[in-house]
Structures are given as structure tokens and as C-alpha cells.
Amino acid sequence: MTIDYTSLALVAHDMADAARAAILPHFRSTGLITDNKDAGGYDPVTQADREAEQAMRAVLTQRRPTDAILGEEFGAQSGQSGLTWVLDPIDGTRAFVAGTPTWGVLIAVGPDTGPGLGLIDQPYIGERFVGFGGQAEVHGPLGRSRATTRQTDDLSEAILFTTFPEVGTPADRAAFERVATSVKLTRYGMDCYAYALVATGHADLVIEAGLNAYDIQAPIALIEAAGGIVTNWDGGPAHDGGRALAAANARIHAQALALLNAST
């Protein structure tokens, strides 16, 4: 199947614009409506999450009615084209509720074998990162520029991100710590913005666990278009979620992967 990602990118930008318009009136508002999806913890969903996904789905209904959709808030919708749009209207809802601008809108599209286009949008800052076909760009307050990953050679010079300090299971945390103790700098709590920083050459690694497909598909396509690599912790495909290792280049990826899988 030949896929025209240039045309799909126009649709993705319109979807991101629609999501921005739906979300921004709610960000840092005193009347934000928030529900908790996790009875045993805190997994918030807001009115903004739902409205943004509805806005993106409305664009697809008009522009791409035969494509399938997988969204965090409204689930799966079948299609006939062989393409699936994978949507996370607000990745980092905890950050959104806390008022920090590290959350983002995630949009990916591709066949079942994985995403070919990825877009990360940060509406409040006004930055948008998009990649497909071996090229990635950032659009922001300083204009438009090409996004490329950096060529750090050794973990001792690398910058590492993860969202939650506990990462996953105790074994996952131990594996993460083997990498974290080998890098120059480790930072926490950046949600999808961390992947954008890898794509634009400001960081080298993101290591996470417990992901869903809608958390990782847009970062995969963006980072790969910018020159990086994203796999699971076994070195295989990560587009179905689970444990993910995103790296700026193959050298850093191989070093991090070896430590993740090292025996204790």
C-alpha cells in the first residue's frame, strides 16, 4: 500500500489545531472538571481531554472517514482504508492538572505494522513537532526549523528522561537505574515533551514502562523521522505499548539496551 504522508500531515495539522482550540480554554482554569479513572490511585481525565479527542475525531469524520481510529478517551473505531489514527488528546494529564506545560497532543497514523507519521503539539507554548518520511520539523515561537537527533557517542555524555521515578515494576526500576547511573543527567516528569526533546537534539534517551499504544506511536514516528530509534526493552517493535526505549542514535540505543538487559 502506497501511503501519501504529505497529505496525511495536512490532516494531522488540522486535527492538532482543533485540539488546541478545545484545550486551551481549560488549561490553568479554576473551573476545570476532572475525574479520576483509577480507584486505587490517581489517573485523571478532564473535560479538555474529552473535548480535544472529539474535535480531532470530527476532523477525521469529515476528511478521512474510512480510516480507523484508536483514541485514549473514546476507544477504537474500525475503518476500511488500512490506516489507523492513534490519538492521545492530552498526554500528561497530571501535568495539565498541575499547570505545568509539559503535556501535549499526540497524533500518529500508519498501517498495523506501525506509525509512519507522528505529531506532538504543545498548545500553551505554541510548539509543534512533526515527522514522517525521514524528515522532522519543529514549528514554534522562533519559526520553523528541521528537527534532528544528536550524535552523542557514549552514555557518560547522555541526557536521560523518564516520566515517573518508579518507572514500572521493581525489576523495571532496577533496570532503569543501571542506565541512570551511567548517564550525565537524568530528569523526571516530562511526559511526551521528553520525546520531542530527543527529536530536536536536546536529549538522548527516554526510558518508560507501562505505556499504551496511544502514548508511544506519535513519539516513535517523530523520533525515527528525526534520525533516532525507538524499540521495546528487548529491541523489538514498541508501537503496541509496554516498555519503550527511545534513543537519539543507534550507538546510544545499543548501550542503553545492554544495561536494561544486564543481569544483576
C-alpha atoms as an extended CHARMM CRD file, in Angstrom:
* protein
*
       264  EXT
         1         1  MET       CA              0.0000000000        0.0000000000        0.0000000000  PROA      1               0.0000000000
         2         2  THR       CA              1.3650000000        3.3990000000       -1.0130000000  PROA      2               0.0000000000
         3         3  ILE       CA              0.7390000000        5.9810000000        1.7000000000  PROA      3               0.0000000000
         4         4  ASP       CA              0.7340000000        9.7180000000        0.9780000000  PROA      4               0.0000000000
         5         5  TYR       CA              2.0380000000       11.0120000000        4.2860000000  PROA      5               0.0000000000
         6         6  THR       CA              2.3320000000       14.5530000000        2.9390000000  PROA      6               0.0000000000
         7         7  SER       CA             -1.4350000000       14.7060000000        2.5460000000  PROA      7               0.0000000000
         8         8  LEU       CA             -1.9520000000       12.9760000000        5.8700000000  PROA      8               0.0000000000
         9         9  ALA       CA              0.2580000000       15.5990000000        7.5210000000  PROA      9               0.0000000000
        10        10  LEU       CA             -2.1620000000       18.3350000000        6.4310000000  PROA      10              0.0000000000
        11        11  VAL       CA             -4.9780000000       16.4600000000        8.1440000000  PROA      11              0.0000000000
        12        12  ALA       CA             -2.8400000000       15.9450000000       11.2570000000  PROA      12              0.0000000000
        13        13  HSD       CA             -2.1200000000       19.6740000000       11.4750000000  PROA      13              0.0000000000
        14        14  ASP       CA             -5.8350000000       20.4600000000       11.1980000000  PROA      14              0.0000000000
        15        15  MET       CA             -6.5260000000       17.9400000000       13.9570000000  PROA      15              0.0000000000
        16        16  ALA       CA             -3.8650000000       19.4920000000       16.1690000000  PROA      16              0.0000000000
        17        17  ASP       CA             -5.3340000000       22.9440000000       15.5410000000  PROA      17              0.0000000000
        18        18  ALA       CA             -8.7670000000       21.6670000000       16.5430000000  PROA      18              0.0000000000
        19        19  ALA       CA             -7.3650000000       20.0760000000       19.6910000000  PROA      19              0.0000000000
        20        20  ARG       CA             -5.5670000000       23.3040000000       20.6270000000  PROA      20              0.0000000000
        21        21  ALA       CA             -8.7870000000       25.2710000000       20.3440000000  PROA      21              0.0000000000
        22        22  ALA       CA            -10.5900000000       22.7570000000       22.5350000000  PROA      22              0.0000000000
        23        23  ILE       CA             -7.8950000000       22.5000000000       25.2110000000  PROA      23              0.0000000000
        24        24  LEU       CA             -6.5200000000       25.9730000000       25.8010000000  PROA      24              0.0000000000
        25        25  PRO       CA             -9.6590000000       27.4950000000       27.3830000000  PROA      25              0.0000000000
        26        26  HSD       CA             -9.3810000000       24.8280000000       30.1020000000  PROA      26              0.0000000000
        27        27  PHE       CA             -5.6460000000       24.9820000000       30.8640000000  PROA      27              0.0000000000
        28        28  ARG       CA             -4.9430000000       26.6520000000       34.2150000000  PROA      28              0.0000000000
        29        29  SER       CA             -8.6250000000       27.4620000000       34.5840000000  PROA      29              0.0000000000
        30        30  THR       CA            -10.1850000000       27.4480000000       38.0520000000  PROA      30              0.0000000000
        31        31  GLY       CA            -13.2720000000       25.6080000000       36.8140000000  PROA      31              0.0000000000
        32        32  LEU       CA            -11.5320000000       22.5960000000       35.2440000000  PROA      32              0.0000000000
        33        33  ILE       CA            -13.6990000000       19.4750000000       35.5040000000  PROA      33              0.0000000000
        34        34  THR       CA            -11.5700000000       16.4560000000       36.4460000000  PROA      34              0.0000000000
        35        35  ASP       CA            -12.4750000000       12.8140000000       37.0540000000  PROA      35              0.0000000000
        36        36  ASN       CA            -10.2660000000       10.0270000000       38.4030000000  PROA      36              0.0000000000
        37        37  LYS       CA            -10.0730000000        6.8410000000       36.2970000000  PROA      37              0.0000000000
        38        38  ASP       CA             -8.0690000000        4.8680000000       38.8970000000  PROA      38              0.0000000000
        39        39  ALA       CA             -9.8800000000        3.8700000000       42.1000000000  PROA      39              0.0000000000
        40        40  GLY       CA             -6.5860000000        2.7400000000       43.6160000000  PROA      40              0.0000000000
        41        41  GLY       CA             -4.5570000000        5.8210000000       42.7110000000  PROA      41              0.0000000000
        42        42  TYR       CA             -4.7940000000        8.9800000000       40.6490000000  PROA      42              0.0000000000
        43        43  ASP       CA             -5.2460000000        8.7970000000       36.8780000000  PROA      43              0.0000000000
        44        44  PRO       CA             -7.1020000000       11.9720000000       35.9250000000  PROA      44              0.0000000000
        45        45  VAL       CA             -9.1800000000       12.6840000000       32.8610000000  PROA      45              0.0000000000
        46        46  THR       CA            -10.5350000000       16.1600000000       32.2290000000  PROA      46              0.0000000000
        47        47  GLN       CA            -13.2070000000       17.8440000000       30.1820000000  PROA      47              0.0000000000
        48        48  ALA       CA            -10.3600000000       19.0950000000       27.9880000000  PROA      48              0.0000000000
        49        49  ASP       CA             -9.2030000000       15.5250000000       27.1980000000  PROA      49              0.0000000000
        50        50  ARG       CA            -12.6620000000       14.5430000000       26.0190000000  PROA      50              0.0000000000
        51        51  GLU       CA            -13.3670000000       17.7060000000       24.0510000000  PROA      51              0.0000000000
        52        52  ALA       CA             -9.9880000000       17.5650000000       22.3010000000  PROA      52              0.0000000000
        53        53  GLU       CA            -10.4270000000       13.9610000000       21.1750000000  PROA      53              0.0000000000
        54        54  GLN       CA            -13.9530000000       14.7160000000       19.9850000000  PROA      54              0.0000000000
        55        55  ALA       CA            -12.6060000000       17.6680000000       17.9970000000  PROA      55              0.0000000000
        56        56  MET       CA             -9.9350000000       15.5180000000       16.3390000000  PROA      56              0.0000000000
        57        57  ARG       CA            -12.4140000000       12.7670000000       15.5430000000  PROA      57              0.0000000000
        58        58  ALA       CA            -14.7110000000       15.3470000000       13.9420000000  PROA      58              0.0000000000
        59        59  VAL       CA            -11.8990000000       16.3440000000       11.5720000000  PROA      59              0.0000000000
        60        60  LEU       CA            -11.3550000000       12.7030000000       10.6430000000  PROA      60              0.0000000000
        61        61  THR       CA            -15.0730000000       12.1360000000       10.0800000000  PROA      61              0.0000000000
        62        62  GLN       CA            -15.0100000000       14.9190000000        7.5150000000  PROA      62              0.0000000000
        63        63  ARG       CA            -11.5910000000       14.4010000000        5.9440000000  PROA      63              0.0000000000
        64        64  ARG       CA            -10.7310000000       10.6950000000        6.3960000000  PROA      64              0.0000000000
        65        65  PRO       CA            -13.9850000000        8.8110000000        7.0360000000  PROA      65              0.0000000000
        66        66  THR       CA            -12.6750000000        5.3760000000        6.0140000000  PROA      66              0.0000000000
        67        67  ASP       CA             -9.6560000000        5.3870000000        8.3510000000  PROA      67              0.0000000000
        68        68  ALA       CA             -9.6970000000        3.5600000000       11.6680000000  PROA      68              0.0000000000
        69        69  ILE       CA             -9.1750000000        5.4180000000       14.9590000000  PROA      69              0.0000000000
        70        70  LEU       CA             -7.7250000000        4.4160000000       18.3150000000  PROA      70              0.0000000000
        71        71  GLY       CA             -8.0990000000        7.1060000000       20.9640000000  PROA      71              0.0000000000
        72        72  GLU       CA             -7.4410000000        7.1300000000       24.6800000000  PROA      72              0.0000000000
        73        73  GLU       CA            -10.8020000000        8.5290000000       25.7000000000  PROA      73              0.0000000000
        74        74  PHE       CA            -13.2410000000        7.0230000000       23.1770000000  PROA      74              0.0000000000
        75        75  GLY       CA            -11.5510000000        3.7740000000       22.1970000000  PROA      75              0.0000000000
        76        76  ALA       CA            -11.3520000000        2.0660000000       18.8220000000  PROA      76              0.0000000000
        77        77  GLN       CA            -13.3370000000        2.7440000000       15.6770000000  PROA      77              0.0000000000
        78        78  SER       CA            -12.9290000000        0.3800000000       12.7280000000  PROA      78              0.0000000000
        79        79  GLY       CA            -12.0730000000        1.5030000000        9.2090000000  PROA      79              0.0000000000
        80        80  GLN       CA            -11.5940000000        0.1800000000        5.7010000000  PROA      80              0.0000000000
        81        81  SER       CA             -8.5290000000        2.0560000000        4.3860000000  PROA      81              0.0000000000
        82        82  GLY       CA             -5.8030000000        0.0610000000        6.1470000000  PROA      82              0.0000000000
        83        83  LEU       CA             -4.7040000000        3.1310000000        8.1210000000  PROA      83              0.0000000000
        84        84  THR       CA             -5.2680000000        3.8390000000       11.8100000000  PROA      84              0.0000000000
        85        85  TRP       CA             -5.0580000000        7.2000000000       13.5590000000  PROA      85              0.0000000000
        86        86  VAL       CA             -3.7810000000        6.8220000000       17.1230000000  PROA      86              0.0000000000
        87        87  LEU       CA             -4.7410000000        9.7340000000       19.3620000000  PROA      87              0.0000000000
        88        88  ASP       CA             -3.9000000000       10.8930000000       22.8570000000  PROA      88              0.0000000000
        89        89  PRO       CA             -5.6970000000       14.2270000000       23.3070000000  PROA      89              0.0000000000
        90        90  ILE       CA             -3.6500000000       15.1730000000       26.3770000000  PROA      90              0.0000000000
        91        91  ASP       CA             -0.6150000000       13.0520000000       27.1130000000  PROA      91              0.0000000000
        92        92  GLY       CA              0.3740000000       14.0880000000       30.6110000000  PROA      92              0.0000000000
        93        93  THR       CA             -2.9910000000       14.9140000000       32.1430000000  PROA      93              0.0000000000
        94        94  ARG       CA             -1.3800000000       15.0140000000       35.6030000000  PROA      94              0.0000000000
        95        95  ALA       CA              0.8950000000       17.7770000000       34.3280000000  PROA      95              0.0000000000
        96        96  PHE       CA             -2.1130000000       19.5130000000       32.7790000000  PROA      96              0.0000000000
        97        97  VAL       CA             -3.9870000000       19.4390000000       36.0840000000  PROA      97              0.0000000000
        98        98  ALA       CA             -0.8780000000       20.7400000000       37.8850000000  PROA      98              0.0000000000
        99        99  GLY       CA             -0.4930000000       23.6330000000       35.4320000000  PROA      99              0.0000000000
       100       100  THR       CA              2.8820000000       22.5920000000       34.0040000000  PROA      100             0.0000000000
       101       101  PRO       CA              3.3000000000       22.8860000000       30.1960000000  PROA      101             0.0000000000
       102       102  THR       CA              4.9320000000       19.5110000000       29.5390000000  PROA      102             0.0000000000
       103       103  TRP       CA              1.7290000000       17.7870000000       28.3810000000  PROA      103             0.0000000000
       104       104  GLY       CA              0.9140000000       17.5030000000       24.7100000000  PROA      104             0.0000000000
       105       105  VAL       CA             -1.4390000000       16.3330000000       21.9930000000  PROA      105             0.0000000000
       106       106  LEU       CA             -0.2590000000       13.1180000000       20.3160000000  PROA      106             0.0000000000
       107       107  ILE       CA             -1.3020000000       12.1690000000       16.7820000000  PROA      107             0.0000000000
       108       108  ALA       CA              0.0320000000        9.2160000000       14.8120000000  PROA      108             0.0000000000
       109       109  VAL       CA             -1.1120000000        7.4540000000       11.6630000000  PROA      109             0.0000000000
       110       110  GLY       CA              0.0380000000        4.3780000000        9.7970000000  PROA      110             0.0000000000
       111       111  PRO       CA             -0.7700000000        0.7540000000        8.9700000000  PROA      111             0.0000000000
       112       112  ASP       CA             -0.8900000000       -2.0730000000       11.5000000000  PROA      112             0.0000000000
       113       113  THR       CA              2.8760000000       -2.5100000000       11.2190000000  PROA      113             0.0000000000
       114       114  GLY       CA              3.4520000000        0.8320000000       12.9420000000  PROA      114             0.0000000000
       115       115  PRO       CA              3.1360000000        4.5850000000       12.6140000000  PROA      115             0.0000000000
       116       116  GLY       CA              4.5950000000        6.4030000000        9.6410000000  PROA      116             0.0000000000
       117       117  LEU       CA              3.7570000000        9.9220000000       10.8170000000  PROA      117             0.0000000000
       118       118  GLY       CA              3.9460000000       11.3630000000       14.3000000000  PROA      118             0.0000000000
       119       119  LEU       CA              2.9540000000       14.7590000000       15.6860000000  PROA      119             0.0000000000
       120       120  ILE       CA              3.4520000000       16.1660000000       19.1840000000  PROA      120             0.0000000000
       121       121  ASP       CA              1.7900000000       19.5080000000       19.8790000000  PROA      121             0.0000000000
       122       122  GLN       CA              2.2620000000       21.6810000000       22.9720000000  PROA      122             0.0000000000
       123       123  PRO       CA             -0.5330000000       24.2550000000       22.6170000000  PROA      123             0.0000000000
       124       124  TYR       CA              0.3530000000       26.5580000000       25.5130000000  PROA      124             0.0000000000
       125       125  ILE       CA              3.9770000000       27.0270000000       24.4830000000  PROA      125             0.0000000000
       126       126  GLY       CA              2.9550000000       27.0450000000       20.8300000000  PROA      126             0.0000000000
       127       127  GLU       CA              5.3980000000       24.3290000000       19.7420000000  PROA      127             0.0000000000
       128       128  ARG       CA              4.5570000000       21.5790000000       17.2890000000  PROA      128             0.0000000000
       129       129  PHE       CA              6.8290000000       18.7030000000       16.3150000000  PROA      129             0.0000000000
       130       130  VAL       CA              6.0090000000       16.5730000000       13.2690000000  PROA      130             0.0000000000
       131       131  GLY       CA              7.9150000000       13.8690000000       11.4180000000  PROA      131             0.0000000000
       132       132  PHE       CA              7.4270000000       11.4470000000        8.5360000000  PROA      132             0.0000000000
       133       133  GLY       CA              9.3520000000       10.1500000000        5.5490000000  PROA      133             0.0000000000
       134       134  GLY       CA             12.7780000000       10.6370000000        7.1030000000  PROA      134             0.0000000000
       135       135  GLN       CA             12.3060000000       14.3300000000        7.9150000000  PROA      135             0.0000000000
       136       136  ALA       CA             11.1120000000       16.0740000000       11.0600000000  PROA      136             0.0000000000
       137       137  GLU       CA             10.3340000000       19.6970000000       11.8460000000  PROA      137             0.0000000000
       138       138  VAL       CA              9.5430000000       21.8850000000       14.8130000000  PROA      138             0.0000000000
       139       139  HSD       CA              7.1670000000       24.8220000000       14.4440000000  PROA      139             0.0000000000
       140       140  GLY       CA              7.2260000000       27.3150000000       17.2850000000  PROA      140             0.0000000000
       141       141  PRO       CA              7.6250000000       30.8750000000       18.5400000000  PROA      141             0.0000000000
       142       142  LEU       CA             11.0130000000       31.1030000000       16.8080000000  PROA      142             0.0000000000
       143       143  GLY       CA              9.6660000000       29.8920000000       13.4660000000  PROA      143             0.0000000000
       144       144  ARG       CA             10.0770000000       26.5960000000       11.6590000000  PROA      144             0.0000000000
       145       145  SER       CA             13.2460000000       24.5140000000       11.6330000000  PROA      145             0.0000000000
       146       146  ARG       CA             14.3870000000       20.9930000000       10.9070000000  PROA      146             0.0000000000
       147       147  ALA       CA             14.4910000000       18.5840000000       13.8350000000  PROA      147             0.0000000000
       148       148  THR       CA             17.3860000000       16.1410000000       14.0550000000  PROA      148             0.0000000000
       149       149  THR       CA             18.5940000000       13.9310000000       16.8640000000  PROA      149             0.0000000000
       150       150  ARG       CA             22.0860000000       14.4150000000       18.2050000000  PROA      150             0.0000000000
       151       151  GLN       CA             25.0610000000       12.1110000000       17.7610000000  PROA      151             0.0000000000
       152       152  THR       CA             26.2150000000       11.5210000000       21.3260000000  PROA      152             0.0000000000
       153       153  ASP       CA             28.6150000000        8.5780000000       21.3110000000  PROA      153             0.0000000000
       154       154  ASP       CA             28.7280000000        7.4520000000       24.9270000000  PROA      154             0.0000000000
       155       155  LEU       CA             26.2350000000        7.0830000000       27.7640000000  PROA      155             0.0000000000
       156       156  SER       CA             28.5050000000        9.0820000000       30.0550000000  PROA      156             0.0000000000
       157       157  GLU       CA             27.5840000000       12.1610000000       27.9870000000  PROA      157             0.0000000000
       158       158  ALA       CA             23.8850000000       11.3660000000       27.6200000000  PROA      158             0.0000000000
       159       159  ILE       CA             20.7740000000       13.0840000000       28.9930000000  PROA      159             0.0000000000
       160       160  LEU       CA             18.0170000000       10.6780000000       30.0590000000  PROA      160             0.0000000000
       161       161  PHE       CA             14.3190000000       11.3020000000       30.7200000000  PROA      161             0.0000000000
       162       162  THR       CA             11.5040000000        9.3040000000       32.2520000000  PROA      162             0.0000000000
       163       163  THR       CA              8.0960000000       10.4300000000       33.4610000000  PROA      163             0.0000000000
       164       164  PHE       CA              7.7140000000        8.5380000000       36.7380000000  PROA      164             0.0000000000
       165       165  PRO       CA             10.6520000000        7.8390000000       39.0880000000  PROA      165             0.0000000000
       166       166  GLU       CA              9.2780000000        4.3740000000       39.8540000000  PROA      166             0.0000000000
       167       167  VAL       CA              9.2270000000        3.5920000000       36.0630000000  PROA      167             0.0000000000
       168       168  GLY       CA              7.3340000000        0.2910000000       36.3400000000  PROA      168             0.0000000000
       169       169  THR       CA              7.8190000000       -2.8900000000       38.3620000000  PROA      169             0.0000000000
       170       170  PRO       CA             10.6920000000       -3.1420000000       40.8630000000  PROA      170             0.0000000000
       171       171  ALA       CA             12.6440000000       -5.0810000000       38.2190000000  PROA      171             0.0000000000
       172       172  ASP       CA             11.9350000000       -2.3540000000       35.6720000000  PROA      172             0.0000000000
       173       173  ARG       CA             13.1400000000        0.2700000000       38.1380000000  PROA      173             0.0000000000
       174       174  ALA       CA             16.3470000000       -1.6540000000       38.7800000000  PROA      174             0.0000000000
       175       175  ALA       CA             17.0000000000       -1.8960000000       35.0390000000  PROA      175             0.0000000000
       176       176  PHE       CA             16.3350000000        1.8240000000       34.6070000000  PROA      176             0.0000000000
       177       177  GLU       CA             18.7310000000        2.6550000000       37.4450000000  PROA      177             0.0000000000
       178       178  ARG       CA             21.5250000000        0.7650000000       35.6920000000  PROA      178             0.0000000000
       179       179  VAL       CA             21.1660000000        3.2380000000       32.8310000000  PROA      179             0.0000000000
       180       180  ALA       CA             20.5160000000        6.2680000000       35.0260000000  PROA      180             0.0000000000
       181       181  THR       CA             23.7280000000        5.7660000000       36.9830000000  PROA      181             0.0000000000
       182       182  SER       CA             25.6890000000        5.6590000000       33.7170000000  PROA      182             0.0000000000
       183       183  VAL       CA             24.4640000000        8.8950000000       32.1150000000  PROA      183             0.0000000000
       184       184  LYS       CA             25.4410000000       12.5230000000       32.6440000000  PROA      184             0.0000000000
       185       185  LEU       CA             21.9900000000       13.7740000000       33.6540000000  PROA      185             0.0000000000
       186       186  THR       CA             18.6190000000       12.2170000000       34.4790000000  PROA      186             0.0000000000
       187       187  ARG       CA             15.3950000000       14.2320000000       34.5660000000  PROA      187             0.0000000000
       188       188  TYR       CA             11.8610000000       13.2360000000       35.5380000000  PROA      188             0.0000000000
       189       189  GLY       CA              8.2620000000       14.1780000000       34.8210000000  PROA      189             0.0000000000
       190       190  MET       CA              8.4060000000       15.4750000000       31.2610000000  PROA      190             0.0000000000
       191       191  ASP       CA              5.6910000000       13.2850000000       29.6850000000  PROA      191             0.0000000000
       192       192  CYS       CA              5.6230000000       13.4400000000       25.8640000000  PROA      192             0.0000000000
       193       193  TYR       CA              7.7490000000       16.5950000000       25.8010000000  PROA      193             0.0000000000
       194       194  ALA       CA             10.7700000000       14.4310000000       26.6120000000  PROA      194             0.0000000000
       195       195  TYR       CA             10.3870000000       12.6230000000       23.2870000000  PROA      195             0.0000000000
       196       196  ALA       CA             10.1970000000       15.9540000000       21.4800000000  PROA      196             0.0000000000
       197       197  LEU       CA             13.4740000000       16.9740000000       23.1290000000  PROA      197             0.0000000000
       198       198  VAL       CA             15.1340000000       13.8040000000       21.8270000000  PROA      198             0.0000000000
       199       199  ALA       CA             13.8020000000       14.5050000000       18.3320000000  PROA      199             0.0000000000
       200       200  THR       CA             15.1720000000       18.0550000000       18.3920000000  PROA      200             0.0000000000
       201       201  GLY       CA             18.6420000000       17.1450000000       19.6480000000  PROA      201             0.0000000000
       202       202  HSD       CA             18.4130000000       18.3550000000       23.2420000000  PROA      202             0.0000000000
       203       203  ALA       CA             18.3430000000       14.9530000000       24.9570000000  PROA      203             0.0000000000
       204       204  ASP       CA             19.4560000000       11.4220000000       24.1760000000  PROA      204             0.0000000000
       205       205  LEU       CA             17.1790000000        8.8820000000       25.8380000000  PROA      205             0.0000000000
       206       206  VAL       CA             13.6720000000        8.2980000000       27.1380000000  PROA      206             0.0000000000
       207       207  ILE       CA             13.0200000000        5.0690000000       29.0470000000  PROA      207             0.0000000000
       208       208  GLU       CA              9.4850000000        4.2100000000       30.1590000000  PROA      208             0.0000000000
       209       209  ALA       CA              7.2570000000        1.2580000000       31.0330000000  PROA      209             0.0000000000
       210       210  GLY       CA              3.5260000000        0.6170000000       31.2180000000  PROA      210             0.0000000000
       211       211  LEU       CA              2.7350000000        2.5520000000       28.0670000000  PROA      211             0.0000000000
       212       212  ASN       CA             -0.2990000000        2.2240000000       25.8160000000  PROA      212             0.0000000000
       213       213  ALA       CA             -0.1880000000        2.4440000000       22.0260000000  PROA      213             0.0000000000
       214       214  TYR       CA             -1.5450000000        5.9850000000       22.0980000000  PROA      214             0.0000000000
       215       215  ASP       CA              1.3020000000        7.0530000000       24.4410000000  PROA      215             0.0000000000
       216       216  ILE       CA              4.1390000000        5.9610000000       22.1650000000  PROA      216             0.0000000000
       217       217  GLN       CA              3.1070000000        5.8540000000       18.4950000000  PROA      217             0.0000000000
       218       218  ALA       CA              3.4890000000        9.5760000000       17.7870000000  PROA      218             0.0000000000
       219       219  PRO       CA              6.9020000000        9.7240000000       19.5520000000  PROA      219             0.0000000000
       220       220  ILE       CA              8.0780000000        6.6690000000       17.5880000000  PROA      220             0.0000000000
       221       221  ALA       CA              7.3290000000        8.1760000000       14.1850000000  PROA      221             0.0000000000
       222       222  LEU       CA              8.6700000000       11.6150000000       15.1570000000  PROA      222             0.0000000000
       223       223  ILE       CA             11.9550000000       10.3720000000       16.6100000000  PROA      223             0.0000000000
       224       224  GLU       CA             12.5960000000        7.9240000000       13.7710000000  PROA      224             0.0000000000
       225       225  ALA       CA             11.9650000000       10.6750000000       11.2010000000  PROA      225             0.0000000000
       226       226  ALA       CA             14.4880000000       12.8540000000       13.0740000000  PROA      226             0.0000000000
       227       227  GLY       CA             17.1610000000       10.1420000000       12.9200000000  PROA      227             0.0000000000
       228       228  GLY       CA             16.6520000000        8.2820000000       16.1790000000  PROA      228             0.0000000000
       229       229  ILE       CA             15.4360000000        4.8240000000       17.1310000000  PROA      229             0.0000000000
       230       230  VAL       CA             12.5960000000        3.5920000000       19.3570000000  PROA      230             0.0000000000
       231       231  THR       CA             12.1380000000       -0.0350000000       20.4470000000  PROA      231             0.0000000000
       232       232  ASN       CA             10.8560000000       -2.0090000000       23.3720000000  PROA      232             0.0000000000
       233       233  TRP       CA             13.3310000000       -3.1600000000       26.0240000000  PROA      233             0.0000000000
       234       234  ASP       CA             14.0010000000       -6.3120000000       24.0250000000  PROA      234             0.0000000000
       235       235  GLY       CA             14.9470000000       -4.3490000000       20.9140000000  PROA      235             0.0000000000
       236       236  GLY       CA             11.6920000000       -5.1530000000       19.1070000000  PROA      236             0.0000000000
       237       237  PRO       CA              8.7560000000       -3.0050000000       17.9510000000  PROA      237             0.0000000000
       238       238  ALA       CA              7.2410000000       -0.7150000000       20.5810000000  PROA      238             0.0000000000
       239       239  HSD       CA              4.1500000000        0.5890000000       18.8060000000  PROA      239             0.0000000000
       240       240  ASP       CA              1.7480000000       -1.5700000000       20.8290000000  PROA      240             0.0000000000
       241       241  GLY       CA              2.9800000000       -0.0150000000       24.0810000000  PROA      241             0.0000000000
       242       242  GLY       CA              4.5840000000       -1.6230000000       27.1060000000  PROA      242             0.0000000000
       243       243  ARG       CA              8.2270000000       -0.8000000000       27.8450000000  PROA      243             0.0000000000
       244       244  ALA       CA              9.8860000000        1.6920000000       25.4980000000  PROA      244             0.0000000000
       245       245  LEU       CA             13.4370000000        2.8550000000       24.8650000000  PROA      245             0.0000000000
       246       246  ALA       CA             13.7750000000        5.9440000000       22.6960000000  PROA      246             0.0000000000
       247       247  ALA       CA             17.2980000000        6.9430000000       21.6840000000  PROA      247             0.0000000000
       248       248  ALA       CA             18.9170000000        9.6880000000       19.6450000000  PROA      248             0.0000000000
       249       249  ASN       CA             21.0640000000        7.2450000000       17.6730000000  PROA      249             0.0000000000
       250       250  ALA       CA             21.8850000000        3.5640000000       17.3330000000  PROA      250             0.0000000000
       251       251  ARG       CA             25.0660000000        3.7820000000       19.4330000000  PROA      251             0.0000000000
       252       252  ILE       CA             23.3570000000        5.2110000000       22.4990000000  PROA      252             0.0000000000
       253       253  HSD       CA             20.4380000000        2.8540000000       21.9700000000  PROA      253             0.0000000000
       254       254  ALA       CA             22.7080000000       -0.2100000000       21.9770000000  PROA      254             0.0000000000
       255       255  GLN       CA             24.4850000000        0.8730000000       25.1640000000  PROA      255             0.0000000000
       256       256  ALA       CA             21.2310000000        1.5820000000       26.9990000000  PROA      256             0.0000000000
       257       257  LEU       CA             19.6220000000       -1.6330000000       25.7660000000  PROA      257             0.0000000000
       258       258  ALA       CA             22.5630000000       -3.6710000000       27.0410000000  PROA      258             0.0000000000
       259       259  LEU       CA             22.2250000000       -2.1860000000       30.5220000000  PROA      259             0.0000000000
       260       260  LEU       CA             18.4680000000       -2.6450000000       30.5950000000  PROA      260             0.0000000000
       261       261  ASN       CA             19.0000000000       -6.3440000000       29.9260000000  PROA      261             0.0000000000
       262       262  ALA       CA             22.1310000000       -6.8650000000       32.0120000000  PROA      262             0.0000000000
       263       263  SER       CA             21.9800000000       -9.4210000000       34.7990000000  PROA      263             0.0000000000
       264       264  THR       CA             22.2530000000       -8.0100000000       38.2900000000  PROA      264             0.0000000000
